[in-house]
């Protein structure tokens, strides 16, 4: 490397640290995302709305510990390591319990502890010089980016996943060429819904296109779902999907078979107007889905449950309101055309190992998932405690209703064991202190969620798009080979943008958004 190249490397490390991706994402989590989670959580209501719990601003105090004599003392990371304590901040949330018509002032209530990442905004070591770090018993070369729980140093490793809210097209079987599927992992506020649209040759009297999504057992014909979403007539469905005659013939065959499955009363339909017929067919499609999701229940409950499942669990990233159904139908129609183009070899399937189709989830994202679940547990527990006080005729007290150990233990247990929400294991690991290089390597590790027991040859291979992002040499031997990777030395992870900010910029340029 020439002298100029080294200047470029020096300039890069003057601006960025090797563990910046962890620290910056954790700072964003602490400064913005925790408050967002609290704000969007549904407020607690008791006795059909007679009492409502209002929440306000969250305050995070820097780490301290309570001694045996009840006194409070500031705790630094070195002391936490030596005394086997948690290096964690204390959280206070503004709350007020209002009876009907009341608007009581908010009071600060202690809700629990949050493990602090070393060198983050809420850490005492943030901004200290080398001499000051030595005074506190810290290594000035230590970059931070990890937690201290029960005296142990725990690193949260970066998790690799398929890009959410993006259509991924794939061939299922190269031998059987007319079998493919389109998959979307739809994510909204931590809830993940995997929607799979599959094309395969049907058995006798079956359909080509079938779709599956959460809370609906098995697969259902795509056409029936499109009818339930508001594309009631055959023409609406065919024209929404494609202008290609060959594709339209496939859809027409599916429509014919699916219409028979709905068991429509033809005589009743003959006497209806066009609008009535459309409503009748849409209701029949909703009833079909209702028979899947709430079999054996009353018809009214089946319809309500089917509508609820469609609104909440089908493509939740597009919205969970009833008014978004037509948009979801158009999205599925576009998805169907893309899938049919793969079958007809007009379009190539996606390469799942291409880094455009991957996203990296760093500490802030993973802590956000953890906090959301822990805070939901806390609100449920608070609701239970308040209801218990009501049933016993006691005076309601917020401070007594909040059991701070619910939130603290949920978060601490996950970081201490590595068992994360969503059933993932090994997300947090004991920090490697074998050598300084080993520590840096551990903090830049990237782990794939694929199972180690299967070959996954293509996933383990080096991919050209990893150039400059993933180190081509550093990976373990054995079953983890190619699935546990490390970031390249000068790789910097970019942060996702807020959709609303982008829309505001586009609107400020007088561009219309459909």
Short mmCIF file of C-alpha atoms in Angstrom, two decimals:
data_model
loop_
_atom_site.label_atom_id
_atom_site.label_comp_id
_atom_site.label_asym_id
_atom_site.label_seq_id
_atom_site.Cartn_x
_atom_site.Cartn_y
_atom_site.Cartn_z
CA UNK A 1 0.00 0.00 0.00
CA UNK A 2 1.23 3.47 -0.87
CA UNK A 3 1.69 6.27 1.65
CA UNK A 4 -1.50 7.98 0.40
CA UNK A 5 -3.54 4.81 1.05
CA UNK A 6 -2.33 4.73 4.66
CA UNK A 7 -3.41 8.37 5.03
CA UNK A 8 -6.89 7.33 3.93
CA UNK A 9 -6.93 4.51 6.51
CA UNK A 10 -5.79 6.94 9.24
CA UNK A 11 -8.47 9.45 8.21
CA UNK A 12 -11.13 6.70 8.41
CA UNK A 13 -10.11 5.67 11.93
CA UNK A 14 -9.92 9.32 13.05
CA UNK A 15 -13.67 9.47 12.37
CA UNK A 16 -14.83 5.92 13.17
CA UNK A 17 -13.98 3.33 15.82
CA UNK A 18 -13.93 -0.43 15.26
CA UNK A 19 -17.03 -0.85 17.46
CA UNK A 20 -18.90 2.28 16.32
CA UNK A 21 -21.72 0.21 14.86
CA UNK A 22 -22.59 -1.15 18.33
CA UNK A 23 -22.16 2.09 20.28
CA UNK A 24 -24.05 4.34 17.82
CA UNK A 25 -26.99 1.94 17.49
CA UNK A 26 -27.17 1.55 21.30
CA UNK A 27 -27.13 5.38 21.69
CA UNK A 28 -29.99 5.64 19.18
CA UNK A 29 -31.87 2.95 21.13
CA UNK A 30 -31.41 4.81 24.44
CA UNK A 31 -32.07 8.32 23.11
CA UNK A 32 -34.98 7.62 20.75
CA UNK A 33 -36.25 4.07 20.40
CA UNK A 34 -37.07 3.33 24.08
CA UNK A 35 -39.35 6.37 24.20
CA UNK A 36 -40.98 5.34 20.88
CA UNK A 37 -41.73 1.84 22.28
CA UNK A 38 -43.34 3.37 25.38
CA UNK A 39 -45.36 5.88 23.31
CA UNK A 40 -46.84 3.27 20.92
CA UNK A 41 -47.68 0.76 23.68
CA UNK A 42 -51.43 0.67 24.27
CA UNK A 43 -52.35 2.42 27.56
CA UNK A 44 -53.59 0.28 30.47
CA UNK A 45 -57.34 0.60 31.06
CA UNK A 46 -59.30 -0.91 33.94
CA UNK A 47 -63.03 -1.64 34.46
CA UNK A 48 -64.03 -0.87 30.85
CA UNK A 49 -62.22 2.45 30.70
CA UNK A 50 -63.10 3.78 34.14
CA UNK A 51 -59.39 4.02 35.02
CA UNK A 52 -56.64 4.85 32.51
CA UNK A 53 -52.88 4.80 33.05
CA UNK A 54 -51.14 7.64 31.22
CA UNK A 55 -47.39 7.50 30.51
CA UNK A 56 -44.98 10.34 29.74
CA UNK A 57 -41.26 10.85 29.38
CA UNK A 58 -38.61 8.28 30.32
CA UNK A 59 -35.58 9.40 32.34
CA UNK A 60 -32.41 7.28 32.52
CA UNK A 61 -30.00 7.89 35.41
CA UNK A 62 -26.34 6.92 35.07
CA UNK A 63 -25.22 3.73 36.88
CA UNK A 64 -25.17 3.54 40.66
CA UNK A 65 -25.44 0.73 43.21
CA UNK A 66 -27.26 0.41 46.52
CA UNK A 67 -25.00 -0.70 49.32
CA UNK A 68 -25.97 -2.98 52.23
CA UNK A 69 -26.58 0.04 54.51
CA UNK A 70 -29.05 1.53 51.99
CA UNK A 71 -26.71 4.25 50.69
CA UNK A 72 -26.25 4.90 46.96
CA UNK A 73 -22.82 5.08 45.37
CA UNK A 74 -21.62 5.68 41.81
CA UNK A 75 -20.33 2.50 40.18
CA UNK A 76 -17.71 2.34 37.45
CA UNK A 77 -17.11 -0.69 35.13
CA UNK A 78 -13.96 -1.85 37.00
CA UNK A 79 -15.84 -2.03 40.30
CA UNK A 80 -18.72 -3.90 38.63
CA UNK A 81 -16.25 -6.49 37.28
CA UNK A 82 -14.45 -6.95 40.62
CA UNK A 83 -17.61 -7.11 42.78
CA UNK A 84 -19.65 -9.24 40.32
CA UNK A 85 -22.29 -6.52 39.97
CA UNK A 86 -24.39 -5.25 37.06
CA UNK A 87 -23.26 -2.11 35.28
CA UNK A 88 -26.75 -0.79 34.65
CA UNK A 89 -28.69 2.48 34.55
CA UNK A 90 -31.90 3.14 36.48
CA UNK A 91 -35.03 4.06 34.51
CA UNK A 92 -37.84 6.32 35.73
CA UNK A 93 -41.07 6.75 33.77
CA UNK A 94 -43.64 9.51 34.22
CA UNK A 95 -47.04 7.95 35.00
CA UNK A 96 -50.47 9.07 36.19
CA UNK A 97 -53.57 6.99 36.98
CA UNK A 98 -56.71 8.88 35.94
CA UNK A 99 -60.32 8.09 36.82
CA UNK A 100 -62.98 9.16 34.31
CA UNK A 101 -62.72 12.92 33.68
CA UNK A 102 -59.56 13.34 35.79
CA UNK A 103 -56.17 14.57 34.59
CA UNK A 104 -53.78 13.92 37.47
CA UNK A 105 -50.19 15.26 37.34
CA UNK A 106 -47.52 12.83 36.14
CA UNK A 107 -45.14 11.38 38.76
CA UNK A 108 -41.74 9.73 38.25
CA UNK A 109 -41.91 5.98 38.93
CA UNK A 110 -38.89 3.61 39.02
CA UNK A 111 -39.51 0.86 36.44
CA UNK A 112 -36.23 -1.09 36.37
CA UNK A 113 -32.60 -1.26 35.26
CA UNK A 114 -31.10 -1.17 31.79
CA UNK A 115 -27.64 -2.72 31.19
CA UNK A 116 -25.25 0.01 30.03
CA UNK A 117 -22.94 -0.46 27.05
CA UNK A 118 -19.41 0.71 27.84
CA UNK A 119 -18.44 4.01 26.12
CA UNK A 120 -22.10 4.77 25.23
CA UNK A 121 -23.79 8.12 26.03
CA UNK A 122 -25.02 6.89 29.45
CA UNK A 123 -21.65 5.39 30.46
CA UNK A 124 -19.25 7.22 32.79
CA UNK A 125 -16.34 6.34 30.48
CA UNK A 126 -17.83 8.28 27.54
CA UNK A 127 -15.58 11.19 26.56
CA UNK A 128 -12.81 10.47 29.13
CA UNK A 129 -9.18 11.00 28.11
CA UNK A 130 -6.54 8.24 28.30
CA UNK A 131 -5.22 9.51 31.66
CA UNK A 132 -8.73 9.70 33.15
CA UNK A 133 -9.45 6.14 31.98
CA UNK A 134 -6.25 4.89 33.67
CA UNK A 135 -7.35 6.65 36.88
CA UNK A 136 -10.60 4.65 36.78
CA UNK A 137 -8.69 1.38 36.30
CA UNK A 138 -9.62 1.06 32.61
CA UNK A 139 -7.44 0.19 29.63
CA UNK A 140 -7.26 3.34 27.43
CA UNK A 141 -7.08 1.05 24.37
CA UNK A 142 -10.34 -0.71 25.29
CA UNK A 143 -13.01 0.38 22.78
CA UNK A 144 -16.13 -0.56 24.81
CA UNK A 145 -19.21 -1.81 22.94
CA UNK A 146 -20.06 -4.57 25.46
CA UNK A 147 -22.05 -4.98 28.70
CA UNK A 148 -21.17 -6.07 32.25
CA UNK A 149 -23.79 -8.36 33.81
CA UNK A 150 -23.08 -10.11 37.15
CA UNK A 151 -19.43 -9.11 36.74
CA UNK A 152 -19.09 -10.89 33.36
CA UNK A 153 -18.31 -9.01 30.14
CA UNK A 154 -20.98 -9.86 27.55
CA UNK A 155 -20.81 -8.93 23.86
CA UNK A 156 -23.98 -8.81 21.74
CA UNK A 157 -23.00 -10.18 18.32
CA UNK A 158 -24.32 -8.76 15.06
CA UNK A 159 -27.03 -10.96 13.54
CA UNK A 160 -27.42 -11.38 9.78
CA UNK A 161 -30.91 -11.76 8.29
CA UNK A 162 -32.76 -11.64 4.99
CA UNK A 163 -33.86 -8.06 4.20
CA UNK A 164 -37.33 -7.45 5.70
CA UNK A 165 -40.29 -5.96 3.78
CA UNK A 166 -38.73 -7.04 0.48
CA UNK A 167 -39.98 -9.64 -2.02
CA UNK A 168 -37.47 -12.49 -2.44
CA UNK A 169 -38.13 -14.78 -5.43
CA UNK A 170 -36.68 -18.29 -5.46
CA UNK A 171 -36.92 -21.55 -7.34
CA UNK A 172 -37.81 -24.41 -5.00
CA UNK A 173 -36.64 -27.31 -7.11
CA UNK A 174 -34.30 -27.04 -10.08
CA UNK A 175 -35.38 -30.49 -11.35
CA UNK A 176 -39.07 -29.62 -11.31
CA UNK A 177 -38.71 -26.33 -13.19
CA UNK A 178 -42.29 -25.05 -12.70
CA UNK A 179 -42.15 -24.70 -8.93
CA UNK A 180 -41.16 -21.40 -7.33
CA UNK A 181 -42.12 -19.15 -4.45
CA UNK A 182 -42.07 -15.49 -3.43
CA UNK A 183 -41.39 -14.72 0.25
CA UNK A 184 -41.77 -11.47 2.20
CA UNK A 185 -40.73 -11.11 5.84
CA UNK A 186 -43.03 -8.28 6.88
CA UNK A 187 -41.94 -6.47 10.08
CA UNK A 188 -43.95 -3.90 12.03
CA UNK A 189 -43.06 -2.81 15.60
CA UNK A 190 -41.08 -5.97 16.28
CA UNK A 191 -43.78 -8.35 14.99
CA UNK A 192 -42.49 -10.54 12.15
CA UNK A 193 -44.94 -12.07 9.67
CA UNK A 194 -43.59 -14.36 6.95
CA UNK A 195 -45.84 -14.37 3.87
CA UNK A 196 -45.14 -17.12 1.31
CA UNK A 197 -46.74 -17.21 -2.15
CA UNK A 198 -46.08 -20.51 -3.92
CA UNK A 199 -46.61 -21.65 -7.51
CA UNK A 200 -46.63 -25.37 -8.17
CA UNK A 201 -48.49 -27.84 -10.35
CA UNK A 202 -51.69 -28.71 -8.52
CA UNK A 203 -53.01 -32.10 -7.65
CA UNK A 204 -56.38 -33.02 -9.17
CA UNK A 205 -58.85 -30.10 -9.03
CA UNK A 206 -56.33 -27.83 -7.29
CA UNK A 207 -54.99 -24.30 -7.84
CA UNK A 208 -51.54 -23.20 -9.04
CA UNK A 209 -51.11 -20.23 -6.70
CA UNK A 210 -51.39 -20.68 -2.94
CA UNK A 211 -50.45 -18.34 -0.10
CA UNK A 212 -49.66 -18.82 3.59
CA UNK A 213 -49.37 -16.23 6.37
CA UNK A 214 -49.46 -16.26 10.21
CA UNK A 215 -52.53 -17.52 12.12
CA UNK A 216 -54.04 -19.18 9.03
CA UNK A 217 -53.48 -22.97 9.13
CA UNK A 218 -51.96 -24.39 5.94
CA UNK A 219 -52.20 -22.65 2.57
CA UNK A 220 -55.19 -20.94 0.96
CA UNK A 221 -55.79 -20.15 -2.74
CA UNK A 222 -54.44 -16.69 -3.64
CA UNK A 223 -57.60 -15.79 -5.56
CA UNK A 224 -59.78 -16.27 -2.46
CA UNK A 225 -57.51 -13.96 -0.43
CA UNK A 226 -57.60 -11.30 -3.19
CA UNK A 227 -61.42 -11.48 -3.17
CA UNK A 228 -61.45 -11.04 0.62
CA UNK A 229 -59.19 -7.98 0.22
CA UNK A 230 -61.67 -6.28 -2.12
CA UNK A 231 -60.83 -7.48 -5.67
CA UNK A 232 -64.26 -9.07 -5.97
CA UNK A 233 -64.79 -9.59 -9.72
CA UNK A 234 -62.81 -11.97 -11.94
CA UNK A 235 -61.80 -9.04 -14.17
CA UNK A 236 -60.42 -7.04 -11.22
CA UNK A 237 -58.21 -9.97 -10.18
CA UNK A 238 -56.90 -10.78 -13.68
CA UNK A 239 -56.14 -7.17 -14.69
CA UNK A 240 -54.52 -6.35 -11.30
CA UNK A 241 -52.06 -9.22 -11.70
CA UNK A 242 -50.90 -9.02 -15.33
CA UNK A 243 -51.53 -8.00 -18.94
CA UNK A 244 -49.73 -11.12 -20.24
CA UNK A 245 -52.19 -13.56 -21.88
CA UNK A 246 -50.35 -16.67 -20.66
CA UNK A 247 -50.44 -15.45 -17.05
CA UNK A 248 -54.09 -14.46 -17.37
CA UNK A 249 -54.95 -18.03 -18.47
CA UNK A 250 -53.28 -19.44 -15.31
CA UNK A 251 -55.20 -16.94 -13.13
CA UNK A 252 -58.45 -17.75 -14.96
CA UNK A 253 -57.99 -21.48 -14.19
CA UNK A 254 -57.36 -20.65 -10.52
CA UNK A 255 -60.44 -18.41 -10.41
CA UNK A 256 -62.62 -21.22 -11.78
CA UNK A 257 -61.40 -23.76 -9.20
CA UNK A 258 -61.44 -21.25 -6.30
CA UNK A 259 -65.00 -20.12 -7.10
CA UNK A 260 -66.17 -23.74 -6.78
CA UNK A 261 -64.43 -23.94 -3.37
CA UNK A 262 -66.45 -20.93 -2.14
CA UNK A 263 -69.72 -22.86 -2.78
CA UNK A 264 -71.59 -19.78 -4.04
CA UNK A 265 -75.37 -19.86 -4.45
CA UNK A 266 -75.73 -19.13 -8.18
CA UNK A 267 -79.52 -18.68 -8.05
CA UNK A 268 -79.20 -16.11 -5.29
CA UNK A 269 -76.49 -14.26 -7.24
CA UNK A 270 -78.58 -14.07 -10.43
CA UNK A 271 -81.06 -11.73 -8.79
CA UNK A 272 -78.38 -9.34 -7.46
CA UNK A 273 -77.04 -6.06 -8.82
CA UNK A 274 -73.33 -5.82 -9.65
CA UNK A 275 -72.47 -4.11 -6.33
CA UNK A 276 -74.44 -6.69 -4.35
CA UNK A 277 -72.75 -9.53 -6.22
CA UNK A 278 -69.28 -8.08 -5.44
CA UNK A 279 -70.15 -7.73 -1.74
CA UNK A 280 -71.56 -11.28 -1.69
CA UNK A 281 -68.36 -12.74 -3.23
CA UNK A 282 -66.11 -10.77 -0.87
CA UNK A 283 -68.12 -11.97 2.15
CA UNK A 284 -67.96 -15.58 0.87
CA UNK A 285 -64.14 -15.31 0.63
CA UNK A 286 -63.93 -13.90 4.18
CA UNK A 287 -66.15 -16.75 5.42
CA UNK A 288 -63.81 -19.27 3.72
CA UNK A 289 -60.82 -17.81 5.62
CA UNK A 290 -62.94 -17.64 8.80
CA UNK A 291 -63.60 -21.40 8.55
CA UNK A 292 -59.81 -21.89 8.62
CA UNK A 293 -58.95 -19.54 11.50
CA UNK A 294 -61.97 -20.17 13.75
CA UNK A 295 -63.44 -23.50 12.76
CA UNK A 296 -66.52 -24.55 14.74
CA UNK A 297 -67.29 -21.03 16.03
CA UNK A 298 -70.39 -18.97 15.23
CA UNK A 299 -70.53 -17.38 11.78
CA UNK A 300 -70.37 -13.84 13.19
CA UNK A 301 -67.21 -14.66 15.19
CA UNK A 302 -65.61 -16.45 12.18
CA UNK A 303 -66.10 -13.36 9.98
CA UNK A 304 -64.77 -10.99 12.67
CA UNK A 305 -61.75 -13.21 13.35
CA UNK A 306 -60.95 -13.57 9.60
CA UNK A 307 -61.06 -9.77 9.12
CA UNK A 308 -58.85 -9.27 12.19
CA UNK A 309 -56.25 -11.79 10.92
CA UNK A 310 -56.19 -10.15 7.45
CA UNK A 311 -55.78 -6.66 8.90
CA UNK A 312 -53.15 -7.48 11.53
CA UNK A 313 -51.10 -10.41 10.23
CA UNK A 314 -51.11 -10.04 6.42
CA UNK A 315 -48.29 -7.66 5.37
CA UNK A 316 -48.38 -5.69 8.67
CA UNK A 317 -45.66 -3.29 7.44
CA UNK A 318 -48.24 -1.81 5.04
CA UNK A 319 -50.57 -0.95 7.92
CA UNK A 320 -53.08 -2.76 10.13
CA UNK A 321 -56.11 -0.57 9.38
CA UNK A 322 -59.06 -1.86 7.35
CA UNK A 323 -58.49 0.89 4.76
CA UNK A 324 -55.16 -0.69 3.75
CA UNK A 325 -56.73 -3.87 2.37
CA UNK A 326 -56.88 -2.66 -1.25
CA UNK A 327 -53.17 -1.67 -1.12
CA UNK A 328 -52.32 -5.14 0.20
CA UNK A 329 -54.29 -6.71 -2.68
CA UNK A 330 -52.31 -4.66 -5.24
CA UNK A 331 -49.02 -5.59 -3.50
CA UNK A 332 -49.92 -9.31 -3.68
CA UNK A 333 -50.94 -8.91 -7.34
CA UNK A 334 -47.51 -7.38 -8.16
CA UNK A 335 -45.85 -10.17 -6.19
CA UNK A 336 -47.82 -12.76 -8.20
CA UNK A 337 -46.75 -11.28 -11.54
CA UNK A 338 -43.08 -11.33 -10.43
CA UNK A 339 -43.45 -15.00 -9.43
CA UNK A 340 -45.07 -15.93 -12.75
CA UNK A 341 -42.24 -14.14 -14.59
CA UNK A 342 -39.74 -16.37 -12.73
CA UNK A 343 -41.74 -19.47 -13.77
CA UNK A 344 -41.77 -18.23 -17.40
CA UNK A 345 -38.03 -17.37 -17.21
CA UNK A 346 -38.71 -13.70 -18.01
CA UNK A 347 -37.10 -12.80 -14.67
CA UNK A 348 -34.26 -14.40 -12.73
CA UNK A 349 -34.88 -15.56 -9.14
CA UNK A 350 -33.14 -13.58 -6.41
CA UNK A 351 -29.79 -14.66 -5.03
CA UNK A 352 -30.42 -14.94 -1.27
CA UNK A 353 -26.67 -14.73 -0.59
CA UNK A 354 -26.31 -11.40 -2.42
CA UNK A 355 -25.56 -8.77 0.24
CA UNK A 356 -28.22 -6.44 -1.19
CA UNK A 357 -30.76 -8.96 0.14
CA UNK A 358 -29.20 -9.07 3.63
CA UNK A 359 -29.45 -6.78 6.64
CA UNK A 360 -27.29 -6.70 9.77
CA UNK A 361 -28.96 -6.28 13.16
CA UNK A 362 -26.59 -4.68 15.66
CA UNK A 363 -26.86 -4.11 19.43
CA UNK A 364 -29.44 -1.31 19.27
CA UNK A 365 -31.83 -3.34 17.10
CA UNK A 366 -31.50 -6.46 19.24
CA UNK A 367 -31.90 -4.49 22.50
CA UNK A 368 -35.00 -2.84 21.02
CA UNK A 369 -36.60 -6.29 20.48
CA UNK A 370 -35.67 -7.26 24.03
CA UNK A 371 -36.97 -4.06 25.64
CA UNK A 372 -40.26 -4.22 23.71
CA UNK A 373 -41.04 -7.71 25.05
CA UNK A 374 -39.83 -6.82 28.57
CA UNK A 375 -41.92 -3.63 28.66
CA UNK A 376 -45.00 -5.54 27.46
CA UNK A 377 -44.46 -8.00 30.35
CA UNK A 378 -44.21 -5.06 32.75
CA UNK A 379 -47.48 -3.47 31.53
CA UNK A 380 -49.28 -6.83 31.82
CA UNK A 381 -47.98 -7.27 35.36
CA UNK A 382 -48.99 -3.69 36.27
CA UNK A 383 -52.48 -4.31 34.89
CA UNK A 384 -52.75 -7.50 36.98
CA UNK A 385 -51.54 -5.76 40.16
CA UNK A 386 -53.98 -2.85 39.71
CA UNK A 387 -56.92 -5.21 39.03
CA UNK A 388 -56.01 -7.18 42.15
CA UNK A 389 -56.00 -3.99 44.23
CA UNK A 390 -59.43 -3.07 42.81
CA UNK A 391 -60.92 -6.48 43.57
CA UNK A 392 -59.65 -6.26 47.17
CA UNK A 393 -61.04 -2.75 47.58
CA UNK A 394 -57.60 -1.20 48.17
CA UNK A 395 -56.62 2.31 47.13
CA UNK A 396 -54.86 2.24 43.74
CA UNK A 397 -51.16 3.14 43.84
CA UNK A 398 -48.93 3.19 40.75
CA UNK A 399 -45.69 2.82 42.71
CA UNK A 400 -46.98 -0.34 44.41
CA UNK A 401 -48.31 -1.72 41.08
CA UNK A 402 -44.91 -1.42 39.34
CA UNK A 403 -42.67 -4.39 40.18
CA UNK A 404 -39.37 -3.16 38.76
CA UNK A 405 -37.73 -6.61 38.84
CA UNK A 406 -40.06 -7.78 36.00
CA UNK A 407 -38.34 -5.51 33.46
CA UNK A 408 -34.87 -5.80 35.02
CA UNK A 409 -34.83 -9.61 35.16
CA UNK A 410 -36.21 -10.02 31.62
CA UNK A 411 -33.43 -7.90 30.10
CA UNK A 412 -30.65 -9.11 32.43
CA UNK A 413 -31.50 -12.79 31.92
CA UNK A 414 -31.37 -12.49 28.12
CA UNK A 415 -27.95 -10.78 28.15
CA UNK A 416 -26.55 -13.11 30.83
CA UNK A 417 -27.62 -16.32 29.01
CA UNK A 418 -27.72 -15.26 25.34
CA UNK A 419 -31.28 -16.63 25.00
CA UNK A 420 -33.02 -13.84 23.12
CA UNK A 421 -36.66 -13.16 22.29
CA UNK A 422 -37.94 -15.10 19.26
CA UNK A 423 -36.23 -18.31 20.40
CA UNK A 424 -32.72 -17.34 19.27
CA UNK A 425 -29.77 -18.56 21.34
CA UNK A 426 -26.18 -17.29 21.52
CA UNK A 427 -27.06 -13.67 20.71
CA UNK A 428 -24.95 -12.42 23.64
CA UNK A 429 -21.66 -14.18 24.37
CA UNK A 430 -18.91 -14.03 26.97
CA UNK A 431 -16.42 -11.50 25.58
CA UNK A 432 -13.24 -13.14 24.27
CA UNK A 433 -10.30 -11.80 26.31
CA UNK A 434 -7.69 -14.27 25.07
CA UNK A 435 -5.90 -11.39 23.34
CA UNK A 436 -6.58 -7.79 22.34
CA UNK A 437 -7.03 -8.85 18.69
CA UNK A 438 -9.44 -11.58 19.83
CA UNK A 439 -11.55 -8.98 21.68
CA UNK A 440 -11.71 -6.66 18.63
CA UNK A 441 -12.57 -9.62 16.41
CA UNK A 442 -15.40 -10.71 18.75
CA UNK A 443 -16.97 -7.24 18.74
CA UNK A 444 -17.01 -7.25 14.90
CA UNK A 445 -18.46 -10.74 14.52
CA UNK A 446 -21.46 -11.41 12.25
CA UNK A 447 -23.56 -14.54 12.84
CA UNK A 448 -25.95 -16.15 10.36
CA UNK A 449 -29.19 -17.69 11.73
CA UNK A 450 -28.91 -20.79 9.48
CA UNK A 451 -28.71 -24.16 11.21
CA UNK A 452 -25.19 -25.58 11.59
CA UNK A 453 -26.25 -29.20 11.02
CA UNK A 454 -27.03 -28.78 7.28
CA UNK A 455 -24.53 -28.21 4.46
CA UNK A 456 -25.82 -24.80 3.11
CA UNK A 457 -22.87 -24.80 0.69
CA UNK A 458 -23.89 -21.58 -1.09
CA UNK A 459 -24.52 -19.70 2.17
CA UNK A 460 -21.06 -20.68 3.47
CA UNK A 461 -19.25 -19.67 0.26
CA UNK A 462 -17.59 -16.33 -0.26
CA UNK A 463 -19.91 -14.14 -2.33
CA UNK A 464 -18.52 -11.39 -4.61
CA UNK A 465 -20.84 -8.83 -2.97
CA UNK A 466 -19.11 -9.40 0.39
CA UNK A 467 -16.03 -7.62 -0.99
CA UNK A 468 -15.15 -4.72 1.32
CA UNK A 469 -17.86 -5.71 3.79
CA UNK A 470 -16.90 -9.15 5.13
CA UNK A 471 -13.36 -10.42 5.82
CA UNK A 472 -12.60 -13.22 3.30
CA UNK A 473 -10.17 -15.02 5.65
CA UNK A 474 -11.50 -14.87 9.18
CA UNK A 475 -14.05 -17.61 9.81
CA UNK A 476 -13.91 -20.64 12.14
CA UNK A 477 -13.29 -24.20 11.02
CA UNK A 478 -15.90 -26.91 11.43
CA UNK A 479 -19.70 -26.57 11.45
CA UNK A 480 -19.58 -22.75 11.84
CA UNK A 481 -17.41 -22.28 8.74
CA UNK A 482 -18.88 -19.52 6.57
CA UNK A 483 -21.83 -18.97 8.91
CA UNK A 484 -19.83 -17.07 11.52
CA UNK A 485 -18.08 -14.20 9.74
CA UNK A 486 -16.30 -10.96 10.66
CA UNK A 487 -16.68 -7.45 9.31
CA UNK A 488 -13.89 -6.17 7.08
CA UNK A 489 -11.54 -3.76 8.84
CA UNK A 490 -12.88 -0.57 7.20
CA UNK A 491 -16.48 -1.70 6.90
CA UNK A 492 -18.96 0.81 8.31
CA UNK A 493 -22.62 -0.19 8.80
CA UNK A 494 -25.11 2.43 7.61
CA UNK A 495 -28.27 3.18 9.58
CA UNK A 496 -31.79 2.78 8.19
CA UNK A 497 -33.72 5.95 7.34
CA UNK A 498 -37.09 6.95 8.71
CA UNK A 499 -39.79 6.54 6.03
CA UNK A 500 -41.61 9.68 7.12
CA UNK A 501 -38.46 11.82 6.75
CA UNK A 502 -38.01 10.61 3.16
CA UNK A 503 -41.70 11.31 2.37
CA UNK A 504 -41.37 14.83 3.87
CA UNK A 505 -38.31 15.56 1.69
CA UNK A 506 -40.09 14.29 -1.46
CA UNK A 507 -43.20 16.35 -0.66
CA UNK A 508 -41.03 19.44 -0.05
CA UNK A 509 -39.82 18.98 -3.66
CA UNK A 510 -43.50 19.14 -4.81
CA UNK A 511 -43.51 15.50 -5.93
CA UNK A 512 -46.85 13.73 -5.47
CA UNK A 513 -46.82 10.45 -3.48
CA UNK A 514 -49.51 7.97 -4.52
#
